[in-house]
């Protein structure tokens, strides 16, 4: 079979290029084939030959810290990990029934979700090209399932479009495409673009607009049955007597423009938002738990680091046990510090002034996620929506439907808010109960008859009020990258930093892992040279 | 005044890289553009933005060996240029707010914070915001301004 043959022959070709032209030629060839460019990950680091008895202290048992502990142990180091929280994983986190969420300021939520249900308040979707994360999830036995990123049957709402009535993404996107195609076709036929395109390309473009936009013989977007085959019918095709479908009515250009559906169309073009996407079965924290299975015996939980020092012999971290009150210090030859900049910039740490300045130049974004548990899956049963997102210009940003357990009876948790920027601050400033009520009000635009009626219980995570991070993700600018990035990631004596903040893949688990791998490679080189 | 107008004004007057700032914050996002409004009234700006971190009583808080600073009874706010600078440039974990608040909103909320949670009744004006935003570097006491 040709399909079976082609990958093999490509591999053979690459191998041949590699032999003939060396690694660079092979890299260039792979890039052309679309292989190498998608990731910096080249496999686990294969560090070996640590000096006998060498030790590393890792601060933070998030993904970056636990990956460092895992790989450095494999390389022969003796590793200890200190973690502030009573659980591993950091921002790799799922909230379940029975959990308690305690905020700065004292608000406490006792989560009441039914067994098996969860909210992923931090990371929740994994791009198919995040190879580092996918490598370790597989290696650590974490089962992934599809994350329904693009669902044409979800809804789009803007307060000042369609009288505030949500429309199906499918209808808006098809209508937007059709109207744009008609207008471009009109311009082309009128000769308005003759100075921009050759005659051959003009003919191809007119043909493309006719097919892509589903225009009629007069190059008009009219909403005939062929258009309905994309946007849906007024009366769907049936069987037997009276089975003929009737077309749906397209929206006017003005109405479609008022919906700003291009912002969703554009969103789905983002590299990190493209299908296929994944989520772990059972909650995002299955990944953190997978890492913890590898390194758990090295991790000391409930351990608040109060001071970090180093000299030419080693590193020392002073700490307090947040449960027993016991104080102690941990010493090692080297340190990987993954404490977020919001916290680390306030801890007494012995590093260069330039690194301290870098830590203080890293503001963190804010985000609020709210999980609403509903008594039944009305979005599936009443709206034929199976996973995916309904979008709104209100502060909640979206309603996102669960990607698992389709067609099941019993309660299910949907994401009732993914609020950022001003909307995120507004939600974070509310009490937990106010957040739920506001999210219910806003989400009701999509499902007015069901949303409050079927609501059972809710929980929210306001990242700016999580005591262990005081924010969501590091916010770099071009200027702060230029001024501080190299200083932040540089090995400083015996200490190296890692985490999403020390990467160009900020706010993604992939960035935390790539940062960690880079940090431990440099640490290992330094240790061998010392 | 629309956000874009303010952005352009600050880009022109203070030379801030606002486009880059917005792009750097993009990260994971719901998809689409929200139309969330922030009030022009000082107390409401505080409730809608500031209290997300500084808390309704402006007492801040923390736990992990790090804290969100209290704004109530904070002698650092006696000098009005200091909080203006924080809103314009951010500091530590706190981001800049030039791409979220207009100069009018900044002036209103700083007047409220200094007057309501502290005993500094003299108002912060838009002229103050403009003056600080156009002041030549290096500006005073700002850990985020580099080197």
PDB file of N, CA and C in Angstrom, chain A residues 356-400:
ATOM      1  N   UNK A 356      17.931  39.273  40.342  1.00  0.00           N
ATOM      2  CA  UNK A 356      16.879  39.833  41.195  1.00  0.00           C
ATOM      3  C   UNK A 356      16.036  40.850  40.421  1.00  0.00           C
ATOM      4  N   UNK A 357      16.703  41.676  39.634  1.00  0.00           N
ATOM      5  CA  UNK A 357      15.958  42.667  38.835  1.00  0.00           C
ATOM      6  C   UNK A 357      15.036  41.965  37.848  1.00  0.00           C
ATOM      7  N   UNK A 358      15.522  40.866  37.256  1.00  0.00           N
ATOM      8  CA  UNK A 358      14.694  40.117  36.304  1.00  0.00           C
ATOM      9  C   UNK A 358      13.457  39.559  37.011  1.00  0.00           C
ATOM     10  N   UNK A 359      13.647  39.018  38.216  1.00  0.00           N
ATOM     11  CA  UNK A 359      12.508  38.446  38.948  1.00  0.00           C
ATOM     12  C   UNK A 359      11.480  39.516  39.286  1.00  0.00           C
ATOM     13  N   UNK A 360      11.957  40.725  39.545  1.00  0.00           N
ATOM     14  CA  UNK A 360      11.029  41.812  39.896  1.00  0.00           C
ATOM     15  C   UNK A 360      10.409  42.460  38.673  1.00  0.00           C
ATOM     16  N   UNK A 361      10.856  42.087  37.501  1.00  0.00           N
ATOM     17  CA  UNK A 361      10.323  42.677  36.266  1.00  0.00           C
ATOM     18  C   UNK A 361       9.316  41.750  35.593  1.00  0.00           C
ATOM     19  N   UNK A 362       8.769  40.798  36.349  1.00  0.00           N
ATOM     20  CA  UNK A 362       7.885  39.802  35.746  1.00  0.00           C
ATOM     21  C   UNK A 362       6.499  39.834  36.387  1.00  0.00           C
ATOM     22  N   UNK A 363       5.650  40.756  35.936  1.00  0.00           N
ATOM     23  CA  UNK A 363       4.277  40.734  36.450  1.00  0.00           C
ATOM     24  C   UNK A 363       3.552  39.481  35.971  1.00  0.00           C
ATOM     25  N   UNK A 364       2.559  39.060  36.722  1.00  0.00           N
ATOM     26  CA  UNK A 364       1.794  37.865  36.356  1.00  0.00           C
ATOM     27  C   UNK A 364       0.394  38.253  35.919  1.00  0.00           C
ATOM     28  N   UNK A 365      -0.090  37.542  34.917  1.00  0.00           N
ATOM     29  CA  UNK A 365      -1.456  37.761  34.449  1.00  0.00           C
ATOM     30  C   UNK A 365      -2.434  37.213  35.487  1.00  0.00           C
ATOM     31  N   UNK A 366      -3.702  37.517  35.278  1.00  0.00           N
ATOM     32  CA  UNK A 366      -4.741  37.019  36.158  1.00  0.00           C
ATOM     33  C   UNK A 366      -5.723  36.204  35.330  1.00  0.00           C
ATOM     34  N   UNK A 367      -6.381  35.286  35.958  1.00  0.00           N
ATOM     35  CA  UNK A 367      -7.386  34.484  35.269  1.00  0.00           C
ATOM     36  C   UNK A 367      -8.316  33.889  36.308  1.00  0.00           C
ATOM     37  N   UNK A 368      -9.571  33.749  35.944  1.00  0.00           N
ATOM     38  CA  UNK A 368     -10.544  33.098  36.827  1.00  0.00           C
ATOM     39  C   UNK A 368     -11.274  32.040  36.022  1.00  0.00           C
ATOM     40  N   UNK A 369     -11.299  30.827  36.540  1.00  0.00           N
ATOM     41  CA  UNK A 369     -12.117  29.780  35.934  1.00  0.00           C
ATOM     42  C   UNK A 369     -13.171  29.342  36.934  1.00  0.00           C
ATOM     43  N   UNK A 370     -14.362  29.079  36.406  1.00  0.00           N
ATOM     44  CA  UNK A 370     -15.498  28.665  37.231  1.00  0.00           C
ATOM     45  C   UNK A 370     -16.098  27.399  36.644  1.00  0.00           C
ATOM     46  N   UNK A 371     -16.211  26.387  37.475  1.00  0.00           N
ATOM     47  CA  UNK A 371     -16.838  25.134  37.042  1.00  0.00           C
ATOM     48  C   UNK A 371     -18.237  25.023  37.626  1.00  0.00           C
ATOM     49  N   UNK A 372     -19.239  24.925  36.765  1.00  0.00           N
ATOM     50  CA  UNK A 372     -20.634  24.828  37.206  1.00  0.00           C
ATOM     51  C   UNK A 372     -21.119  23.398  36.978  1.00  0.00           C
ATOM     52  N   UNK A 373     -21.576  22.780  38.049  1.00  0.00           N
ATOM     53  CA  UNK A 373     -22.108  21.429  37.886  1.00  0.00           C
ATOM     54  C   UNK A 373     -23.604  21.501  37.644  1.00  0.00           C
ATOM     55  N   UNK A 374     -24.026  20.881  36.537  1.00  0.00           N
ATOM     56  CA  UNK A 374     -25.436  20.865  36.146  1.00  0.00           C
ATOM     57  C   UNK A 374     -26.006  19.458  36.364  1.00  0.00           C
ATOM     58  N   UNK A 375     -27.308  19.402  36.668  1.00  0.00           N
ATOM     59  CA  UNK A 375     -27.923  18.109  37.001  1.00  0.00           C
ATOM     60  C   UNK A 375     -27.964  17.169  35.812  1.00  0.00           C
ATOM     61  N   UNK A 376     -27.990  17.741  34.625  1.00  0.00           N
ATOM     62  CA  UNK A 376     -28.023  16.877  33.436  1.00  0.00           C
ATOM     63  C   UNK A 376     -27.326  17.594  32.288  1.00  0.00           C
ATOM     64  N   UNK A 377     -27.030  16.842  31.228  1.00  0.00           N
ATOM     65  CA  UNK A 377     -26.300  17.383  30.083  1.00  0.00           C
ATOM     66  C   UNK A 377     -27.280  17.977  29.077  1.00  0.00           C
ATOM     67  N   UNK A 378     -27.906  19.090  29.475  1.00  0.00           N
ATOM     68  CA  UNK A 378     -28.918  19.691  28.589  1.00  0.00           C
ATOM     69  C   UNK A 378     -28.295  20.192  27.294  1.00  0.00           C
ATOM     70  N   UNK A 379     -27.005  20.575  27.319  1.00  0.00           N
ATOM     71  CA  UNK A 379     -26.358  21.036  26.087  1.00  0.00           C
ATOM     72  C   UNK A 379     -26.261  19.919  25.070  1.00  0.00           C
ATOM     73  N   UNK A 380     -26.135  18.685  25.545  1.00  0.00           N
ATOM     74  CA  UNK A 380     -26.136  17.548  24.627  1.00  0.00           C
ATOM     75  C   UNK A 380     -27.569  17.171  24.260  1.00  0.00           C
ATOM     76  N   UNK A 381     -28.406  17.015  25.288  1.00  0.00           N
ATOM     77  CA  UNK A 381     -29.759  16.494  25.067  1.00  0.00           C
ATOM     78  C   UNK A 381     -30.639  17.492  24.311  1.00  0.00           C
ATOM     79  N   UNK A 382     -30.523  18.776  24.622  1.00  0.00           N
ATOM     80  CA  UNK A 382     -31.439  19.775  24.049  1.00  0.00           C
ATOM     81  C   UNK A 382     -30.817  20.595  22.922  1.00  0.00           C
ATOM     82  N   UNK A 383     -29.483  20.619  22.821  1.00  0.00           N
ATOM     83  CA  UNK A 383     -28.821  21.496  21.846  1.00  0.00           C
ATOM     84  C   UNK A 383     -27.871  20.765  20.900  1.00  0.00           C
ATOM     85  N   UNK A 384     -27.690  19.469  21.077  1.00  0.00           N
ATOM     86  CA  UNK A 384     -26.743  18.695  20.247  1.00  0.00           C
ATOM     87  C   UNK A 384     -25.338  19.281  20.271  1.00  0.00           C
ATOM     88  N   UNK A 385     -24.926  19.759  21.430  1.00  0.00           N
ATOM     89  CA  UNK A 385     -23.572  20.279  21.587  1.00  0.00           C
ATOM     90  C   UNK A 385     -22.779  19.262  22.410  1.00  0.00           C
ATOM     91  N   UNK A 386     -21.745  18.707  21.797  1.00  0.00           N
ATOM     92  CA  UNK A 386     -20.914  17.700  22.452  1.00  0.00           C
ATOM     93  C   UNK A 386     -19.492  18.242  22.548  1.00  0.00           C
ATOM     94  N   UNK A 387     -19.158  18.836  23.650  1.00  0.00           N
ATOM     95  CA  UNK A 387     -17.831  19.443  23.813  1.00  0.00           C
ATOM     96  C   UNK A 387     -17.719  20.733  23.012  1.00  0.00           C
ATOM     97  N   UNK A 388     -16.576  21.405  23.149  1.00  0.00           N
ATOM     98  CA  UNK A 388     -16.360  22.664  22.438  1.00  0.00           C
ATOM     99  C   UNK A 388     -16.787  23.859  23.271  1.00  0.00           C
ATOM    100  N   UNK A 389     -16.758  25.040  22.654  1.00  0.00           N
ATOM    101  CA  UNK A 389     -16.965  26.285  23.395  1.00  0.00           C
ATOM    102  C   UNK A 389     -18.034  27.152  22.737  1.00  0.00           C
ATOM    103  N   UNK A 390     -18.918  27.724  23.559  1.00  0.00           N
ATOM    104  CA  UNK A 390     -19.773  28.821  23.106  1.00  0.00           C
ATOM    105  C   UNK A 390     -19.139  30.128  23.573  1.00  0.00           C
ATOM    106  N   UNK A 391     -19.037  31.083  22.670  1.00  0.00           N
ATOM    107  CA  UNK A 391     -18.276  32.312  22.935  1.00  0.00           C
ATOM    108  C   UNK A 391     -19.205  33.486  23.235  1.00  0.00           C
ATOM    109  N   UNK A 392     -18.767  34.360  24.140  1.00  0.00           N
ATOM    110  CA  UNK A 392     -19.541  35.567  24.442  1.00  0.00           C
ATOM    111  C   UNK A 392     -18.605  36.739  24.698  1.00  0.00           C
ATOM    112  N   UNK A 393     -19.100  37.943  24.466  1.00  0.00           N
ATOM    113  CA  UNK A 393     -18.277  39.122  24.768  1.00  0.00           C
ATOM    114  C   UNK A 393     -18.445  39.558  26.222  1.00  0.00           C
ATOM    115  N   UNK A 394     -19.232  38.817  27.016  1.00  0.00           N
ATOM    116  CA  UNK A 394     -19.320  39.109  28.446  1.00  0.00           C
ATOM    117  C   UNK A 394     -18.036  38.657  29.156  1.00  0.00           C
ATOM    118  N   UNK A 395     -17.909  39.026  30.423  1.00  0.00           N
ATOM    119  CA  UNK A 395     -16.669  38.771  31.159  1.00  0.00           C
ATOM    120  C   UNK A 395     -16.319  37.290  31.259  1.00  0.00           C
ATOM    121  N   UNK A 396     -17.308  36.393  31.230  1.00  0.00           N
ATOM    122  CA  UNK A 396     -16.995  34.960  31.325  1.00  0.00           C
ATOM    123  C   UNK A 396     -16.218  34.471  30.112  1.00  0.00           C
ATOM    124  N   UNK A 397     -16.317  35.167  28.986  1.00  0.00           N
ATOM    125  CA  UNK A 397     -15.556  34.799  27.792  1.00  0.00           C
ATOM    126  C   UNK A 397     -16.153  33.637  27.030  1.00  0.00           C
ATOM    127  N   UNK A 398     -16.547  32.610  27.741  1.00  0.00           N
ATOM    128  CA  UNK A 398     -17.084  31.427  27.079  1.00  0.00           C
ATOM    129  C   UNK A 398     -17.866  30.579  28.064  1.00  0.00           C
ATOM    130  N   UNK A 399     -18.573  29.617  27.498  1.00  0.00           N
ATOM    131  CA  UNK A 399     -19.018  28.443  28.241  1.00  0.00           C
ATOM    132  C   UNK A 399     -18.418  27.270  27.490  1.00  0.00           C
ATOM    133  N   UNK A 400     -17.710  26.389  28.212  1.00  0.00           N
ATOM    134  CA  UNK A 400     -17.086  25.255  27.530  1.00  0.00           C
ATOM    135  C   UNK A 400     -17.643  23.954  28.096  1.00  0.00           C
TER     136      UNK A 400
END
